[in-house]
Coordinates of C-alpha atoms and ligand atoms in Angstrom, one line a residue:
M284 CA 88.6 114.8 70.9
P285 CA 88.3 118.6 70.9
L286 CA 88.4 120.2 74.3
N287 CA 85.2 122.2 73.8
S288 CA 84.2 124.3 76.6
P289 CA 80.9 126.3 76.6
D290 CA 82.1 128.6 79.3
P291 CA 84.5 131.3 78.0
A292 CA 86.0 132.0 81.5
R293 CA 86.7 128.3 81.8
E294 CA 88.1 128.2 78.3
T295 CA 90.6 130.9 79.2
E296 CA 91.5 129.1 82.4
E297 CA 92.0 125.9 80.4
T298 CA 94.2 127.5 77.7
Q299 CA 96.3 129.1 80.5
R300 CA 96.7 125.9 82.5
P301 CA 100.1 124.2 82.2
S302 CA 99.9 120.8 80.5
L303 CA 99.1 117.9 82.8
P304 CA 102.2 115.8 83.6
V305 CA 101.7 112.1 82.7
T306 CA 103.6 109.3 84.3
I307 CA 103.4 105.9 82.7
I308 CA 103.9 102.7 84.8
S309 CA 105.0 99.9 82.6
G310 CA 106.2 96.4 83.4
F311 CA 105.5 92.7 82.7
L312 CA 102.4 90.8 84.0
G313 CA 102.4 90.6 87.8
S314 CA 105.6 92.6 88.3
G315 CA 104.0 95.0 90.9
K316 CA 102.5 97.9 88.9
T317 CA 99.2 98.0 90.9
T318 CA 101.2 97.6 94.1
L319 CA 103.3 100.7 93.2
L320 CA 100.2 102.6 92.2
N321 CA 98.4 101.8 95.5
Y322 CA 101.5 102.9 97.4
I323 CA 101.6 106.2 95.6
L324 CA 97.9 106.7 96.2
S325 CA 98.0 105.8 99.8
E326 CA 100.8 108.1 100.7
D327 CA 100.4 111.8 101.7
H328 CA 102.4 113.7 99.0
G329 CA 100.1 116.6 98.5
S330 CA 99.5 116.0 94.8
R331 CA 96.0 115.3 93.4
V332 CA 96.5 112.2 91.3
G333 CA 94.3 111.1 88.4
V334 CA 94.6 107.4 87.5
L335 CA 94.0 105.5 84.3
V336 CA 94.2 101.8 84.6
N337 CA 94.4 99.5 81.6
D338 CA 93.7 95.8 81.8
F339 CA 94.1 93.5 78.8
G340 CA 91.3 91.2 79.9
A341 CA 87.6 91.9 79.6
I342 CA 87.2 92.7 83.3
N343 CA 89.4 95.4 84.8
I344 CA 90.5 93.6 88.0
D345 CA 93.3 96.1 88.6
A346 CA 90.8 99.0 88.9
K347 CA 89.0 97.0 91.6
L348 CA 92.2 96.5 93.5
I349 CA 93.2 100.2 93.6
V350 CA 92.6 102.0 96.8
G351 CA 91.4 105.3 97.9
V352 CA 90.7 107.1 94.6
E353 CA 86.9 106.8 94.2
G354 CA 85.9 109.0 91.2
E355 CA 89.5 109.6 90.2
T356 CA 90.1 106.3 88.4
V357 CA 89.2 105.7 84.8
N358 CA 89.2 102.0 83.7
L359 CA 90.3 101.0 80.3
A360 CA 89.6 97.3 79.9
N361 CA 89.4 94.7 77.1
G362 CA 92.3 95.8 75.0
C363 CA 95.7 97.3 75.2
V364 CA 96.4 101.0 75.5
C365 CA 99.4 100.7 73.3
C366 CA 97.3 99.6 70.3
S367 CA 93.7 98.5 70.2
I368 CA 92.3 101.1 72.6
R369 CA 94.8 103.9 72.1
D370 CA 92.1 106.4 71.1
D371 CA 90.2 105.6 74.3
L372 CA 93.4 106.5 76.2
V373 CA 93.6 109.9 74.6
A374 CA 89.8 110.5 75.2
A375 CA 90.1 109.4 78.8
C376 CA 93.1 111.7 79.5
L377 CA 91.4 114.7 77.9
G378 CA 88.3 113.9 79.9
M379 CA 90.3 114.2 83.1
L380 CA 91.3 117.7 82.1
Q381 CA 87.7 118.7 81.6
R382 CA 86.7 117.8 85.1
A383 CA 85.6 120.5 87.5
E384 CA 88.7 119.8 89.6
P385 CA 91.4 118.3 87.2
P386 CA 94.2 116.4 88.7
D387 CA 97.8 117.8 89.2
Q388 CA 99.3 114.6 87.9
L389 CA 98.1 111.7 85.7
I390 CA 99.4 108.2 86.3
I391 CA 98.7 105.5 83.7
E392 CA 99.1 101.9 84.7
T393 CA 99.5 100.1 81.4
S394 CA 98.5 96.4 81.2
G395 CA 101.3 93.9 81.7
V396 CA 101.3 93.2 78.0
S397 CA 101.6 96.8 76.8
D398 CA 104.5 98.3 75.0
P399 CA 105.2 101.6 76.8
V400 CA 106.8 103.1 73.7
E401 CA 103.5 103.3 71.9
V402 CA 101.8 104.7 74.9
A403 CA 104.6 107.3 75.4
N404 CA 104.5 108.3 71.7
T405 CA 100.9 109.1 72.1
F406 CA 101.9 111.9 74.5
L407 CA 104.6 113.1 72.2
M408 CA 102.0 113.9 69.5
P409 CA 102.2 117.7 68.9
E410 CA 98.5 118.3 69.1
L411 CA 98.4 116.9 72.6
Q412 CA 101.4 118.8 73.9
P413 CA 99.5 121.9 75.1
F414 CA 97.3 119.6 77.3
L415 CA 99.4 116.6 78.3
S416 CA 103.1 116.2 78.7
L417 CA 105.1 113.1 79.4
N418 CA 106.7 113.3 82.8
C419 CA 108.3 109.9 83.3
I420 CA 108.2 106.3 82.4
I421 CA 108.5 103.9 85.3
G422 CA 109.4 100.3 84.5
V423 CA 108.5 97.8 87.2
V424 CA 110.5 94.5 87.2
D425 CA 109.8 91.3 89.1
A426 CA 113.3 90.4 90.2
E427 CA 112.6 86.7 90.3
Q428 CA 110.6 86.5 87.0
L429 CA 112.6 88.7 84.6
P430 CA 115.6 86.3 84.0
S431 CA 113.2 83.4 83.3
L432 CA 111.2 85.2 80.6
T433 CA 112.3 84.0 77.1
D434 CA 111.2 84.3 73.5
E435 CA 108.4 86.7 72.8
L436 CA 107.8 87.2 76.5
G437 CA 111.4 88.1 77.1
V438 CA 111.4 90.5 74.2
L439 CA 108.3 92.3 75.5
A440 CA 109.6 92.4 79.1
R441 CA 112.9 93.9 78.0
Q442 CA 111.1 96.4 75.8
Q443 CA 109.0 97.5 78.8
I444 CA 112.2 98.4 80.7
R445 CA 114.4 99.6 77.9
V446 CA 112.6 102.9 77.6
A447 CA 112.1 103.5 81.4
D448 CA 113.4 106.6 83.1
M449 CA 113.4 104.7 86.3
V450 CA 113.3 101.0 87.0
V451 CA 111.6 99.7 90.1
L452 CA 113.4 96.4 90.6
N453 CA 110.7 94.8 92.8
K454 CA 110.2 91.6 94.8
V455 CA 113.8 91.6 96.0
D456 CA 112.6 89.5 98.9
L457 CA 112.1 86.6 96.5
V458 CA 115.7 86.4 95.3
G459 CA 119.1 85.8 97.0
T460 CA 122.0 88.1 96.9
E461 CA 123.6 86.4 93.9
A462 CA 120.4 86.3 91.9
L463 CA 119.8 89.9 92.7
A464 CA 123.2 90.9 91.5
K465 CA 122.5 89.1 88.2
V466 CA 119.1 90.6 87.6
R467 CA 120.5 94.1 88.5
A468 CA 123.3 93.6 85.9
L469 CA 120.6 92.4 83.4
V470 CA 118.5 95.6 84.0
H471 CA 121.6 97.8 83.6
Q472 CA 122.3 96.1 80.3
I473 CA 118.8 96.5 79.0
A474 CA 118.3 100.0 80.3
P475 CA 121.7 101.7 80.6
G476 CA 121.4 105.1 82.2
S477 CA 118.0 104.5 83.9
R478 CA 117.9 104.9 87.6
I479 CA 117.2 101.6 89.5
F480 CA 115.4 101.3 92.8
E481 CA 115.5 97.9 94.4
T482 CA 112.2 97.5 96.3
H483 CA 110.0 95.2 98.3
Q484 CA 106.3 95.9 97.7
A485 CA 107.4 98.7 95.3
R486 CA 108.2 101.2 98.1
V487 CA 110.0 103.9 96.1
P488 CA 111.0 107.5 96.9
L489 CA 107.7 109.2 95.9
K490 CA 109.2 112.6 95.3
L491 CA 111.0 111.2 92.3
M492 CA 108.1 109.2 91.1
L493 CA 105.7 112.2 91.1
G494 CA 108.0 114.3 89.0
A495 CA 109.1 116.9 91.6
G496 CA 112.6 115.5 91.5
L497 CA 112.9 114.4 87.9
D498 CA 115.0 117.3 86.7
E499 CA 117.2 117.1 89.8
A500 CA 117.8 113.5 89.0
G501 CA 118.8 114.5 85.5
M502 CA 116.5 112.0 83.8
Q503 CA 115.8 111.9 80.2
H504 CA 113.1 110.3 78.1
P505 CA 114.8 107.7 76.1
V506 CA 111.6 107.2 74.3
A507 CA 111.8 110.8 72.9
C508 CA 114.9 109.6 71.0
A509 CA 113.5 106.2 70.0
D510 CA 113.2 105.7 66.3
P511 CA 109.6 105.0 65.6
V512 CA 110.4 103.2 62.4
D513 CA 112.8 100.9 64.1
H514 CA 110.2 100.3 66.7
A515 CA 107.4 99.6 64.3
D516 CA 109.5 96.9 62.8
S517 CA 110.1 95.2 66.1
H518 CA 106.6 95.2 67.3
N519 CA 103.6 94.5 65.1
H520 CA 100.6 96.2 66.4
D521 CA 96.8 95.6 66.4
F522 CA 95.8 92.2 67.6
D523 CA 99.3 90.8 67.5
H524 CA 100.0 90.3 71.1
P525 CA 101.5 87.0 72.0
F526 CA 98.8 86.6 74.7
S527 CA 95.3 85.3 75.1
T528 CA 92.9 86.1 77.8
W529 CA 89.9 84.4 79.4
H530 CA 87.5 85.5 82.1
W531 CA 84.9 83.9 84.3
S532 CA 82.4 85.3 86.7
C533 CA 80.0 83.7 89.1
D534 CA 77.3 84.9 91.5
Q535 CA 77.6 81.9 93.9
P536 CA 80.2 81.7 96.6
L537 CA 83.2 79.6 95.8
S538 CA 84.9 76.9 97.9
L539 CA 88.4 78.0 99.0
P540 CA 90.1 74.5 98.8
R541 CA 88.6 73.8 95.4
L542 CA 89.6 77.2 94.1
R543 CA 93.2 76.8 95.4
R544 CA 93.4 73.4 93.7
V545 CA 92.2 74.7 90.4
V546 CA 94.5 77.7 90.4
E547 CA 97.5 75.7 91.6
S548 CA 97.0 73.2 88.8
L549 CA 96.5 75.7 85.9
P550 CA 98.7 74.7 82.9
N551 CA 102.1 76.4 82.4
T552 CA 100.7 78.3 79.4
I553 CA 98.8 80.5 81.9
Y554 CA 101.2 83.2 83.4
R555 CA 98.8 85.3 85.3
A556 CA 95.5 85.0 87.2
K557 CA 93.8 87.7 89.1
G558 CA 90.4 88.3 90.4
I559 CA 88.1 89.3 93.2
V560 CA 86.2 86.4 94.6
C561 CA 83.5 85.6 97.1
L562 CA 84.3 82.5 99.2
E563 CA 81.8 80.5 101.2
E564 CA 84.3 80.4 104.0
L565 CA 84.4 84.3 104.3
P566 CA 81.3 85.4 102.4
T567 CA 81.3 89.0 103.7
Y568 CA 84.8 89.8 102.4
Q569 CA 86.0 90.6 98.9
I570 CA 89.1 88.3 98.4
A571 CA 91.8 89.2 96.0
L572 CA 93.1 86.2 94.1
Q573 CA 96.6 86.6 92.6
M574 CA 98.8 84.2 90.7
V575 CA 102.0 85.2 89.1
G576 CA 103.9 82.3 87.5
K577 CA 103.4 79.6 90.1
R578 CA 103.0 81.9 93.1
T579 CA 99.4 82.1 94.3
S580 CA 98.0 84.3 97.1
L581 CA 94.5 85.1 98.4
A582 CA 94.0 88.1 100.6
D583 CA 90.9 90.0 101.9
T584 CA 90.6 93.5 100.5
A585 CA 87.3 94.9 101.6
L586 CA 83.8 94.0 102.7
W587 CA 81.1 93.4 100.1
G588 CA 78.8 95.7 102.0
S589 CA 75.7 96.5 100.0
Q590 CA 77.4 95.3 96.8
P591 CA 76.1 91.9 95.6
P592 CA 79.0 89.4 96.0
R593 CA 80.3 88.3 92.7
S594 CA 83.5 86.4 91.8
E595 CA 85.4 87.7 88.7
I596 CA 88.6 86.0 87.5
V597 CA 90.8 86.9 84.6
L598 CA 93.5 84.7 83.2
I599 CA 96.3 85.7 80.8
A600 CA 98.1 83.0 78.8
S601 CA 100.4 82.6 75.9
R602 CA 98.7 82.8 72.5
G603 CA 96.6 79.7 72.1
G604 CA 97.3 78.7 75.7
I605 CA 93.6 78.8 76.8
N606 CA 91.3 75.8 76.7
S607 CA 88.1 77.6 77.4
E608 CA 86.0 74.5 77.9
A609 CA 88.4 72.9 80.3
L610 CA 88.7 76.1 82.3
Q611 CA 85.0 76.7 82.4
A612 CA 84.5 73.2 83.8
A613 CA 87.3 73.6 86.3
F614 CA 86.1 76.9 87.7
E615 CA 82.4 75.8 87.7
N616 CA 83.6 73.0 89.9
C617 CA 84.8 75.6 92.4
I618 CA 81.3 76.7 93.3
G619 CA 80.8 76.0 97.0
T620 CA 78.6 73.1 98.1
G621 CA 78.6 73.8 101.8
D622 CA 80.5 70.5 102.4
E623 CA 82.7 71.2 105.3
S624 CA 84.5 67.9 105.2
Q625 CA 87.1 69.3 102.7
S626 CA 87.3 72.8 104.2
P627 CA 88.7 73.2 107.7
I628 CA 88.0 77.0 107.5
L629 CA 84.3 76.3 106.7
R630 CA 84.1 73.9 109.6
L631 CA 85.7 76.5 111.9
K632 CA 83.4 79.2 110.7
R633 CA 80.4 77.1 111.5
L634 CA 81.7 76.2 114.9
L635 CA 82.3 79.8 115.7
E636 CA 78.8 80.7 114.5
T637 CA 77.2 78.0 116.7
S638 CA 76.1 79.2 120.1
P639 CA 77.6 77.3 123.1
A640 CA 74.1 76.1 124.0
E641 CA 73.8 74.4 120.6
I642 CA 77.2 72.7 121.0
T643 CA 76.3 71.0 124.3
Ligands
GTP887 N1 106.8 88.7 97.3 C1 106.5 89.9 96.8 N2 105.3 90.0 96.2 C2 104.9 91.2 95.7 C3 105.8 92.3 95.8 N3 105.2 93.4 95.2 C4 104.0 92.9 94.7 N4 103.8 91.6 95.1 C5 102.7 90.7 94.8 O1 102.7 90.4 93.4 C6 101.4 90.2 92.9 C7 101.2 91.0 91.6 O2 101.3 92.4 92.0 P1 100.5 93.5 91.1 O3 100.9 94.8 91.7 O4 99.1 93.2 91.0 O5 101.2 93.3 89.7 P2 100.8 94.0 88.3 O6 102.1 94.4 87.7 O7 99.9 95.2 88.6 O8 100.1 92.9 87.6 P3 99.3 93.0 86.1 O9 98.4 94.2 86.2 O10 98.6 91.7 86.0 O11 100.4 93.1 85.1 C8 100.5 90.5 94.0 O12 100.1 89.4 94.7 C9 101.3 91.4 94.9 O13 100.9 91.4 96.3 C10 107.1 92.2 96.5 O14 107.9 93.1 96.6 N5 107.3 90.9 96.9

C-alpha cells in the first residue's frame, strides 16, 4: 500500500519521521498475551502506543478485552497475521502511520496460533524498512501449559518462543518450585540467549518491553538470522494450521450455571474458549469468559451501557475437533429461562430487587 499524502508539508514530515518501532507479542493460546498488552496499556510510560490485535476466530474477542485504547486499536480477525491476512497486517500498520497523530510504538498481539517468524519477516521486508522497524519479539509462555503441549501443538508453541528476544514465563502462580525449574530449563533450551522474565499476570519491566532498554539489554533479533528456507520447510502456510475455530453469538441473556456446565464439559479437543457474555444473573455487566485447557473463569469487565447486550463466544480446537451441531445445541441450551431453582445468584438477585414491603 503506497503512503500517498496529498499534502507536501505532511509528505516531507513523513519522509523525515524515523521508522515506527514494532513489537510483536507472540505465544500459545491462552498464555497471557492480552494480559500483557493490557498491562502495558494501563501503565503510565509516556509512550503513545498503537495496537494491532489478531484473533484467529471470526470474532475478535481480544480486541474487546483490551483496555483504554479507544481509537488506537486495529482489529484483525478471521485469519492469522502470519499467513492468510498478512497483507491486511501491512495495510493496518501503514494506516497507523497515516493518522493525524501516529503512535510512537506499535504493538502487535498475534493470535495464539500464529508463527512469529512470518510476522517478523514481514517487517524485515526492505520496502517497509523506512516506515516500520522490528523492535522486539516477546514470547509469552504459560508455565503450566508449555510442558504438556505435544505433537503439532508442541512444535508451534516452541516455535513461538524460539525466536523471542524476551520470554515472559507467565502464570508462575500455577506451578510449584520444581515444575517452575523444569519449565525454565525447557525455555532456556528452546530459546538459548533470550532473556526470561518469570511473571504473574504478565507484570514485566516495561522499559525493556517498550524498547527503551533493548540496546542496553544487548538483545538481538534471532529472527533476522533465521533461515527462511529452513523455516518454510518446517511450517506450511496458508490454511494449514492444526486448528479449527467455531463461534456463536446470541442476543438473549445466558444462564450462568448452564454456561458453566457447558464450558466445563467441552471435549478435550477444544483448547481455548473466550468470549464476552451477557448473563441473566448480572445483565448490566459484560462478563469475560475464559477457558484455557481445563481452567475456566468468568469476570465482569464493563457495563453494557447503551450497547445492546450480546454474547459472543469463540472456541479454538484441534483440526477436526469441532462438532458444530453439538456445540450449537449445547450453547443454545445456555439461554436463560428465568428459572431460579438452578441458579442461586439469580435467586439472590431477585431477593435483593424485591422491596422489603413485598417480602413481608
Ligand atoms: N493464574 C493465572 N492466570 C493468568 C495469568 N496471566 C493471565 N492469566 C489468565 O489466563 C487467561 C488467558 O489470558 P489471555 O491474556 O487472554 O491469554 P492470550 O494469550 O491473550 O490468549 P489467546 O489470545 O487466546 O491466545 C485469562 O483468564 C487470564 O486472566 C497468571 O499469571 N496466572
